[in-house]
PDB file of C-alpha atoms in Angstrom:
ATOM      1  CA  MET F   1     -69.290 -27.961  -2.842  1.00  0.00           C
ATOM      2  CA  GLU F   2     -71.115 -29.189  -6.135  1.00  0.00           C
ATOM      3  CA  GLU F   3     -73.587 -31.916  -6.249  1.00  0.00           C
ATOM      4  CA  GLU F   4     -72.570 -33.428  -9.047  1.00  0.00           C
ATOM      5  CA  ASN F   5     -68.989 -33.679  -8.249  1.00  0.00           C
ATOM      6  CA  LEU F   6     -70.100 -36.149  -5.348  1.00  0.00           C
ATOM      7  CA  ILE F   7     -70.722 -39.936  -5.464  1.00  0.00           C
ATOM      8  CA  SER F   8     -72.582 -41.599  -2.814  1.00  0.00           C
ATOM      9  CA  LYS F   9     -70.463 -44.740  -0.827  1.00  0.00           C
ATOM     10  CA  LYS F  10     -72.730 -47.713  -2.445  1.00  0.00           C
ATOM     11  CA  ASP F  11     -72.134 -46.400  -5.936  1.00  0.00           C
ATOM     12  CA  LEU F  12     -68.270 -46.138  -4.909  1.00  0.00           C
ATOM     13  CA  LEU F  13     -67.671 -49.916  -3.316  1.00  0.00           C
ATOM     14  CA  LYS F  14     -69.839 -50.849  -6.726  1.00  0.00           C
ATOM     15  CA  LEU F  15     -67.812 -49.080  -8.997  1.00  0.00           C
ATOM     16  CA  MET F  16     -64.911 -49.456  -7.814  1.00  0.00           C
ATOM     17  CA  ASP F  17     -65.009 -52.725  -6.748  1.00  0.00           C
ATOM     18  CA  ILE F  18     -64.020 -52.809  -2.694  1.00  0.00           C
ATOM     19  CA  SER F  19     -65.935 -53.241   0.556  1.00  0.00           C
ATOM     20  CA  TYR F  20     -66.997 -51.749   2.657  1.00  0.00           C
ATOM     21  CA  GLY F  21     -63.998 -53.704   5.129  1.00  0.00           C
ATOM     22  CA  GLN F  22     -61.827 -52.034   2.752  1.00  0.00           C
ATOM     23  CA  LEU F  23     -62.815 -48.947   2.913  1.00  0.00           C
ATOM     24  CA  TYR F  24     -63.305 -47.993   5.933  1.00  0.00           C
ATOM     25  CA  ARG F  25     -60.277 -49.687   6.647  1.00  0.00           C
ATOM     26  CA  TRP F  26     -57.877 -47.531   4.344  1.00  0.00           C
ATOM     27  CA  LYS F  27     -59.695 -45.013   6.416  1.00  0.00           C
ATOM     28  CA  ARG F  28     -58.349 -45.830   9.535  1.00  0.00           C
ATOM     29  CA  LYS F  29     -54.468 -46.197   7.774  1.00  0.00           C
ATOM     30  CA  LYS F  30     -55.190 -42.119   6.601  1.00  0.00           C
ATOM     31  CA  LEU F  31     -54.924 -43.720   2.984  1.00  0.00           C
ATOM     32  CA  ILE F  32     -58.563 -41.477   2.687  1.00  0.00           C
ATOM     33  CA  PRO F  33     -59.005 -38.064   4.652  1.00  0.00           C
ATOM     34  CA  GLU F  34     -61.280 -38.026   7.252  1.00  0.00           C
ATOM     35  CA  GLU F  35     -62.830 -34.613   5.305  1.00  0.00           C
ATOM     36  CA  TRP F  36     -63.765 -36.927   2.477  1.00  0.00           C
ATOM     37  CA  PHE F  37     -66.446 -38.580   4.451  1.00  0.00           C
ATOM     38  CA  ILE F  38     -69.132 -36.069   4.072  1.00  0.00           C
ATOM     39  CA  LYS F  39     -72.433 -36.778   5.365  1.00  0.00           C
ATOM     40  CA  ARG F  40     -75.669 -35.918   3.637  1.00  0.00           C
ATOM     41  CA  SER F  41     -79.155 -36.200   4.172  1.00  0.00           C
ATOM     42  CA  SER F  42     -81.192 -38.791   2.202  1.00  0.00           C
ATOM     43  CA  PHE F  43     -84.623 -39.648   1.686  1.00  0.00           C
ATOM     44  CA  THR F  44     -83.360 -43.096   3.442  1.00  0.00           C
ATOM     45  CA  GLY F  45     -82.671 -41.293   6.685  1.00  0.00           C
ATOM     46  CA  GLN F  46     -78.260 -40.101   6.253  1.00  0.00           C
ATOM     47  CA  GLU F  47     -75.968 -40.662   3.389  1.00  0.00           C
ATOM     48  CA  THR F  48     -71.875 -40.761   3.155  1.00  0.00           C
ATOM     49  CA  PHE F  49     -70.585 -39.173  -0.341  1.00  0.00           C
ATOM     50  CA  PHE F  50     -66.834 -38.570  -1.428  1.00  0.00           C
ATOM     51  CA  PRO F  51     -65.495 -35.697  -3.906  1.00  0.00           C
ATOM     52  CA  LYS F  52     -65.662 -37.776  -7.016  1.00  0.00           C
ATOM     53  CA  ASN F  53     -62.686 -37.101  -8.686  1.00  0.00           C
ATOM     54  CA  LYS F  54     -60.318 -37.727  -5.951  1.00  0.00           C
ATOM     55  CA  ILE F  55     -61.414 -40.268  -4.427  1.00  0.00           C
ATOM     56  CA  LEU F  56     -61.588 -42.234  -7.482  1.00  0.00           C
ATOM     57  CA  ASP F  57     -58.049 -41.422  -8.197  1.00  0.00           C
ATOM     58  CA  ARG F  58     -56.934 -42.350  -4.583  1.00  0.00           C
ATOM     59  CA  ILE F  59     -58.121 -45.888  -4.936  1.00  0.00           C
ATOM     60  CA  LYS F  60     -56.704 -46.675  -8.261  1.00  0.00           C
ATOM     61  CA  LYS F  61     -53.672 -45.406  -6.537  1.00  0.00           C
ATOM     62  CA  ILE F  62     -54.086 -47.483  -3.867  1.00  0.00           C
ATOM     63  CA  LYS F  63     -55.302 -50.600  -5.402  1.00  0.00           C
ATOM     64  CA  ASN F  64     -52.327 -50.043  -7.826  1.00  0.00           C
ATOM     65  CA  PHE F  65     -49.653 -49.862  -5.262  1.00  0.00           C
ATOM     66  CA  LYS F  66     -50.822 -52.546  -2.698  1.00  0.00           C
ATOM     67  CA  ASP F  67     -49.062 -55.562  -3.868  1.00  0.00           C
ATOM     68  CA  GLY F  68     -45.655 -55.824  -1.849  1.00  0.00           C
ATOM     69  CA  VAL F  69     -46.429 -52.499  -0.622  1.00  0.00           C
ATOM     70  CA  SER F  70     -47.721 -52.045   3.348  1.00  0.00           C
ATOM     71  CA  LEU F  71     -50.631 -49.662   4.291  1.00  0.00           C
ATOM     72  CA  ASP F  72     -48.560 -48.048   5.887  1.00  0.00           C
ATOM     73  CA  GLU F  73     -45.908 -46.996   3.619  1.00  0.00           C
ATOM     74  CA  LEU F  74     -49.115 -45.924   0.973  1.00  0.00           C
ATOM     75  CA  ALA F  75     -50.055 -43.624   4.358  1.00  0.00           C
ATOM     76  CA  ASP F  76     -46.552 -41.583   4.467  1.00  0.00           C
ATOM     77  CA  ILE F  77     -47.127 -41.481   0.612  1.00  0.00           C
ATOM     78  CA  PHE F  78     -50.681 -40.101   0.587  1.00  0.00           C
ATOM     79  CA  SER F  79     -48.987 -37.446   3.589  1.00  0.00           C
ATOM     80  CA  PRO F  80     -48.622 -34.264   2.795  1.00  0.00           C
ATOM     81  CA  THR F  81     -46.112 -33.759   5.465  1.00  0.00           C
ATOM     82  CA  PHE F  82     -41.902 -34.028   4.684  1.00  0.00           C
ATOM     83  CA  PHE F  83     -39.292 -37.219   5.673  1.00  0.00           C
ATOM     84  CA  GLU F  84     -36.462 -37.380   6.840  1.00  0.00           C
ATOM     85  CA  ILE F  85     -34.195 -38.077   3.571  1.00  0.00           C
ATOM     86  CA  PHE F  86     -30.378 -36.816   2.488  1.00  0.00           C
ATOM     87  CA  LEU F  87     -29.114 -37.496  -1.080  1.00  0.00           C
ATOM     88  CA  GLU F  88     -26.629 -36.564  -3.177  1.00  0.00           C
ATOM     89  CA  GLU F  89     -26.468 -35.160  -7.186  1.00  0.00           C
ATOM     90  CA  LYS F  90     -24.784 -38.415  -8.193  1.00  0.00           C
ATOM     91  CA  ASP F  91     -28.530 -40.263  -5.783  1.00  0.00           C
ATOM     92  CA  MET F  92     -30.737 -38.359  -7.804  1.00  0.00           C
ATOM     93  CA  LEU F  93     -29.211 -38.725 -10.791  1.00  0.00           C
ATOM     94  CA  ASN F  94     -28.977 -42.802 -10.934  1.00  0.00           C
ATOM     95  CA  GLN F  95     -32.502 -42.511  -9.539  1.00  0.00           C
ATOM     96  CA  ASN F  96     -34.277 -40.443 -12.023  1.00  0.00           C
ATOM     97  CA  ILE F  97     -35.318 -38.222  -9.683  1.00  0.00           C
ATOM     98  CA  VAL F  98     -34.678 -34.517 -11.316  1.00  0.00           C
ATOM     99  CA  SER F  99     -32.886 -33.763 -14.188  1.00  0.00           C
ATOM    100  CA  LYS F 100     -29.062 -33.056 -14.048  1.00  0.00           C
ATOM    101  CA  GLN F 101     -29.977 -29.651 -15.833  1.00  0.00           C
ATOM    102  CA  THR F 102     -32.697 -28.645 -13.128  1.00  0.00           C
ATOM    103  CA  ILE F 103     -29.987 -30.010 -10.459  1.00  0.00           C
ATOM    104  CA  SER F 104     -27.122 -27.303 -12.066  1.00  0.00           C
ATOM    105  CA  LEU F 105     -29.803 -24.960 -11.811  1.00  0.00           C
ATOM    106  CA  TYR F 106     -30.721 -24.723  -8.156  1.00  0.00           C
ATOM    107  CA  LYS F 107     -26.972 -25.101  -7.362  1.00  0.00           C
ATOM    108  CA  SER F 108     -25.783 -22.382  -8.886  1.00  0.00           C
ATOM    109  CA  MET F 109     -28.285 -20.533  -6.451  1.00  0.00           C
ATOM    110  CA  HIS F 110     -27.189 -22.278  -3.734  1.00  0.00           C
ATOM    111  CA  LYS F 111     -23.368 -22.511  -4.222  1.00  0.00           C
ATOM    112  CA  LYS F 112     -22.045 -23.915  -1.280  1.00  0.00           C
ATOM    113  CA  ILE F 113     -24.741 -26.710  -1.488  1.00  0.00           C
ATOM    114  CA  THR F 114     -23.317 -30.476  -2.114  1.00  0.00           C
ATOM    115  CA  GLY F 115     -26.665 -32.438  -0.816  1.00  0.00           C
ATOM    116  CA  PHE F 116     -29.956 -32.025  -0.877  1.00  0.00           C
ATOM    117  CA  TYR F 117     -32.827 -32.481   1.323  1.00  0.00           C
ATOM    118  CA  PHE F 118     -36.673 -33.749   1.079  1.00  0.00           C
ATOM    119  CA  ASN F 119     -38.173 -30.105   0.807  1.00  0.00           C
ATOM    120  CA  GLN F 120     -34.994 -29.339  -2.027  1.00  0.00           C
ATOM    121  CA  ILE F 121     -35.704 -32.835  -3.905  1.00  0.00           C
ATOM    122  CA  LEU F 122     -39.428 -31.543  -4.292  1.00  0.00           C
ATOM    123  CA  PHE F 123     -38.944 -28.221  -5.694  1.00  0.00           C
ATOM    124  CA  MET F 124     -36.491 -29.081  -7.422  1.00  0.00           C
ATOM    125  CA  THR F 125     -39.005 -31.954  -9.215  1.00  0.00           C
ATOM    126  CA  ILE F 126     -41.954 -29.358  -8.952  1.00  0.00           C
ATOM    127  CA  THR F 127     -39.065 -26.476 -11.272  1.00  0.00           C
ATOM    128  CA  ASP F 128     -38.493 -29.769 -13.321  1.00  0.00           C
ATOM    129  CA  LYS F 129     -41.354 -30.079 -14.245  1.00  0.00           C
ATOM    130  CA  PHE F 130     -41.961 -26.783 -15.732  1.00  0.00           C
ATOM    131  CA  ILE F 131     -38.417 -27.480 -17.707  1.00  0.00           C
ATOM    132  CA  LYS F 132     -39.623 -30.566 -19.252  1.00  0.00           C
ATOM    133  CA  SER F 133     -43.525 -29.116 -21.058  1.00  0.00           C
ATOM    134  CA  GLY F 134     -40.964 -26.692 -22.610  1.00  0.00           C
ATOM    135  CA  LYS F 135     -42.666 -23.771 -22.191  1.00  0.00           C
ATOM    136  CA  THR F 136     -40.803 -22.130 -19.442  1.00  0.00           C
ATOM    137  CA  SER F 137     -37.196 -20.207 -19.906  1.00  0.00           C
ATOM    138  CA  LEU F 138     -34.809 -20.982 -17.464  1.00  0.00           C
ATOM    139  CA  GLU F 139     -35.249 -17.083 -15.822  1.00  0.00           C
ATOM    140  CA  GLU F 140     -38.762 -18.257 -15.167  1.00  0.00           C
ATOM    141  CA  ALA F 141     -37.492 -21.687 -13.648  1.00  0.00           C
ATOM    142  CA  LYS F 142     -35.505 -19.658 -11.424  1.00  0.00           C
ATOM    143  CA  LEU F 143     -38.417 -17.850 -10.887  1.00  0.00           C
ATOM    144  CA  ILE F 144     -40.672 -20.706  -9.475  1.00  0.00           C
ATOM    145  CA  LEU F 145     -37.660 -21.922  -7.360  1.00  0.00           C
ATOM    146  CA  ASP F 146     -36.779 -18.802  -5.437  1.00  0.00           C
ATOM    147  CA  THR F 147     -41.262 -18.481  -4.952  1.00  0.00           C
ATOM    148  CA  LEU F 148     -41.291 -22.433  -3.619  1.00  0.00           C
ATOM    149  CA  GLU F 149     -38.439 -21.283  -1.257  1.00  0.00           C
ATOM    150  CA  LYS F 150     -40.016 -18.337   0.276  1.00  0.00           C
ATOM    151  CA  ASN F 151     -43.996 -19.223   0.507  1.00  0.00           C
ATOM    152  CA  TYR F 152     -43.704 -23.113   0.472  1.00  0.00           C
ATOM    153  CA  GLU F 153     -44.021 -22.868   4.860  1.00  0.00           C
ATOM    154  CA  ASN F 154     -46.993 -20.381   4.484  1.00  0.00           C
ATOM    155  CA  PHE F 155     -49.576 -23.426   3.464  1.00  0.00           C
ATOM    156  CA  ASP F 156     -48.962 -25.658   5.923  1.00  0.00           C
ATOM    157  CA  GLY F 157     -48.061 -28.826   5.263  1.00  0.00           C
ATOM    158  CA  LYS F 158     -51.355 -28.327   2.719  1.00  0.00           C
ATOM    159  CA  TYR F 159     -51.751 -29.100  -1.199  1.00  0.00           C
ATOM    160  CA  PHE F 160     -51.627 -26.421  -3.245  1.00  0.00           C
ATOM    161  CA  ASP F 161     -50.936 -25.435  -7.313  1.00  0.00           C
ATOM    162  CA  VAL F 162     -48.009 -23.310  -8.986  1.00  0.00           C
ATOM    163  CA  VAL F 163     -48.987 -21.063 -11.253  1.00  0.00           C
ATOM    164  CA  LEU F 164     -46.915 -19.483 -14.172  1.00  0.00           C
ATOM    165  CA  ILE F 165     -48.705 -16.317 -16.144  1.00  0.00           C
ATOM    166  CA  ARG F 166     -46.590 -13.943 -18.429  1.00  0.00           C
ATOM    167  CA  LYS F 167     -47.002 -10.872 -19.520  1.00  0.00           C
ATOM    168  CA  LEU F 168     -45.348  -9.619 -22.318  1.00  0.00           C
ATOM    169  CA  GLY F 169     -42.279 -11.394 -21.599  1.00  0.00           C
ATOM    170  CA  ILE F 170     -42.605 -11.694 -18.240  1.00  0.00           C
ATOM    171  CA  GLY F 171     -43.133 -14.089 -16.089  1.00  0.00           C
ATOM    172  CA  ILE F 172     -44.582 -14.276 -12.982  1.00  0.00           C
ATOM    173  CA  CYS F 173     -45.177 -17.078 -10.496  1.00  0.00           C
ATOM    174  CA  LEU F 174     -48.207 -17.800  -8.205  1.00  0.00           C
ATOM    175  CA  LEU F 175     -48.908 -20.514  -5.404  1.00  0.00           C
ATOM    176  CA  MET F 176     -52.278 -21.141  -5.085  1.00  0.00           C
ATOM    177  CA  ARG F 177     -54.819 -23.287  -2.797  1.00  0.00           C
ATOM    178  CA  ILE F 178     -56.660 -25.675  -4.033  1.00  0.00           C
ATOM    179  CA  PRO F 179     -59.173 -25.351  -4.874  1.00  0.00           C
ATOM    180  CA  ASN F 180     -58.686 -22.237  -7.363  1.00  0.00           C
ATOM    181  CA  GLU F 181     -60.335 -20.367 -10.145  1.00  0.00           C
ATOM    182  CA  ILE F 182     -57.686 -18.216 -12.319  1.00  0.00           C
ATOM    183  CA  TYR F 183     -58.823 -15.438 -14.182  1.00  0.00           C
ATOM    184  CA  ILE F 184     -56.472 -13.270 -15.716  1.00  0.00           C
ATOM    185  CA  GLU F 185     -56.235 -10.522 -18.733  1.00  0.00           C
ATOM    186  CA  ASP F 186     -56.432 -10.627 -22.223  1.00  0.00           C
ATOM    187  CA  GLU F 187     -52.524  -9.413 -22.181  1.00  0.00           C
ATOM    188  CA  ALA F 188     -50.897 -11.770 -19.486  1.00  0.00           C
ATOM    189  CA  VAL F 189     -51.053 -15.957 -21.192  1.00  0.00           C
ATOM    190  CA  LEU F 190     -51.486 -18.547 -18.365  1.00  0.00           C
ATOM    191  CA  VAL F 191     -47.863 -20.995 -19.120  1.00  0.00           C
ATOM    192  CA  LEU F 192     -48.464 -23.798 -16.886  1.00  0.00           C
ATOM    193  CA  LYS F 193     -50.355 -24.347 -13.589  1.00  0.00           C
ATOM    194  CA  ILE F 194     -48.441 -27.986 -11.297  1.00  0.00           C
ATOM    195  CA  ASN F 195     -50.148 -29.906  -8.635  1.00  0.00           C
ATOM    196  CA  THR F 196     -47.798 -29.778  -5.757  1.00  0.00           C
ATOM    197  CA  GLY F 197     -49.984 -33.247  -4.634  1.00  0.00           C
ATOM    198  CA  GLU F 198     -49.211 -34.743  -6.971  1.00  0.00           C
ATOM    199  CA  CYS F 199     -45.360 -34.011  -7.730  1.00  0.00           C
ATOM    200  CA  VAL F 200     -45.219 -34.930  -4.156  1.00  0.00           C
ATOM    201  CA  GLU F 201     -46.984 -38.316  -4.225  1.00  0.00           C
ATOM    202  CA  LYS F 202     -44.468 -39.208  -7.095  1.00  0.00           C
ATOM    203  CA  LEU F 203     -41.377 -38.405  -5.592  1.00  0.00           C
ATOM    204  CA  LYS F 204     -42.520 -40.228  -2.286  1.00  0.00           C
ATOM    205  CA  SER F 205     -43.159 -43.793  -4.119  1.00  0.00           C
ATOM    206  CA  LYS F 206     -39.732 -42.961  -5.999  1.00  0.00           C
ATOM    207  CA  LEU F 207     -38.026 -42.685  -2.399  1.00  0.00           C
ATOM    208  CA  ILE F 208     -39.993 -45.228  -0.049  1.00  0.00           C
ATOM    209  CA  LEU F 209     -40.256 -47.972  -2.697  1.00  0.00           C
TER     210      LEU F 209
END
């Protein structure tokens, strides 16, 4: 991790206007991952640093959510794990979770389906973002859904990026661990990249809150 991408604990507390106690309470409640607390040697001894972009984004979300939302509920939202839920199509449309177009596309791939579990809702949510971008065809959307269904479990609960690349009019879907760097040949085009972590958090906030 590059040094310029880190922020010290002292600077973090001052910048975000939070206390030492708040920070470590959020850590105990698993709102902030243990691995984000990075110990480094300094001229004063040992100091704690954090991945700057991640910690600033997470604390902003915690502060925006905290009124009326318990820390346990927030921990569920930030956790990469699934939770038990089953929704029918009408429920998803009423809660504006996924568009009817994406639901119809998913149902065309699973003829006898009558309702959806969390992982299925997540796959549709991710695909919905590609469709709504206006950059993705329906055939490419099917490819994304199929790739997610066949490979999501390989990431063992870790977040990743869903990447769509197009070459000579043909779409290719990749699931890539984070962090990643993408280099593609001249004839190929990076159409869109979507982070699954952001999709999980947004979806959970709709379903839990």
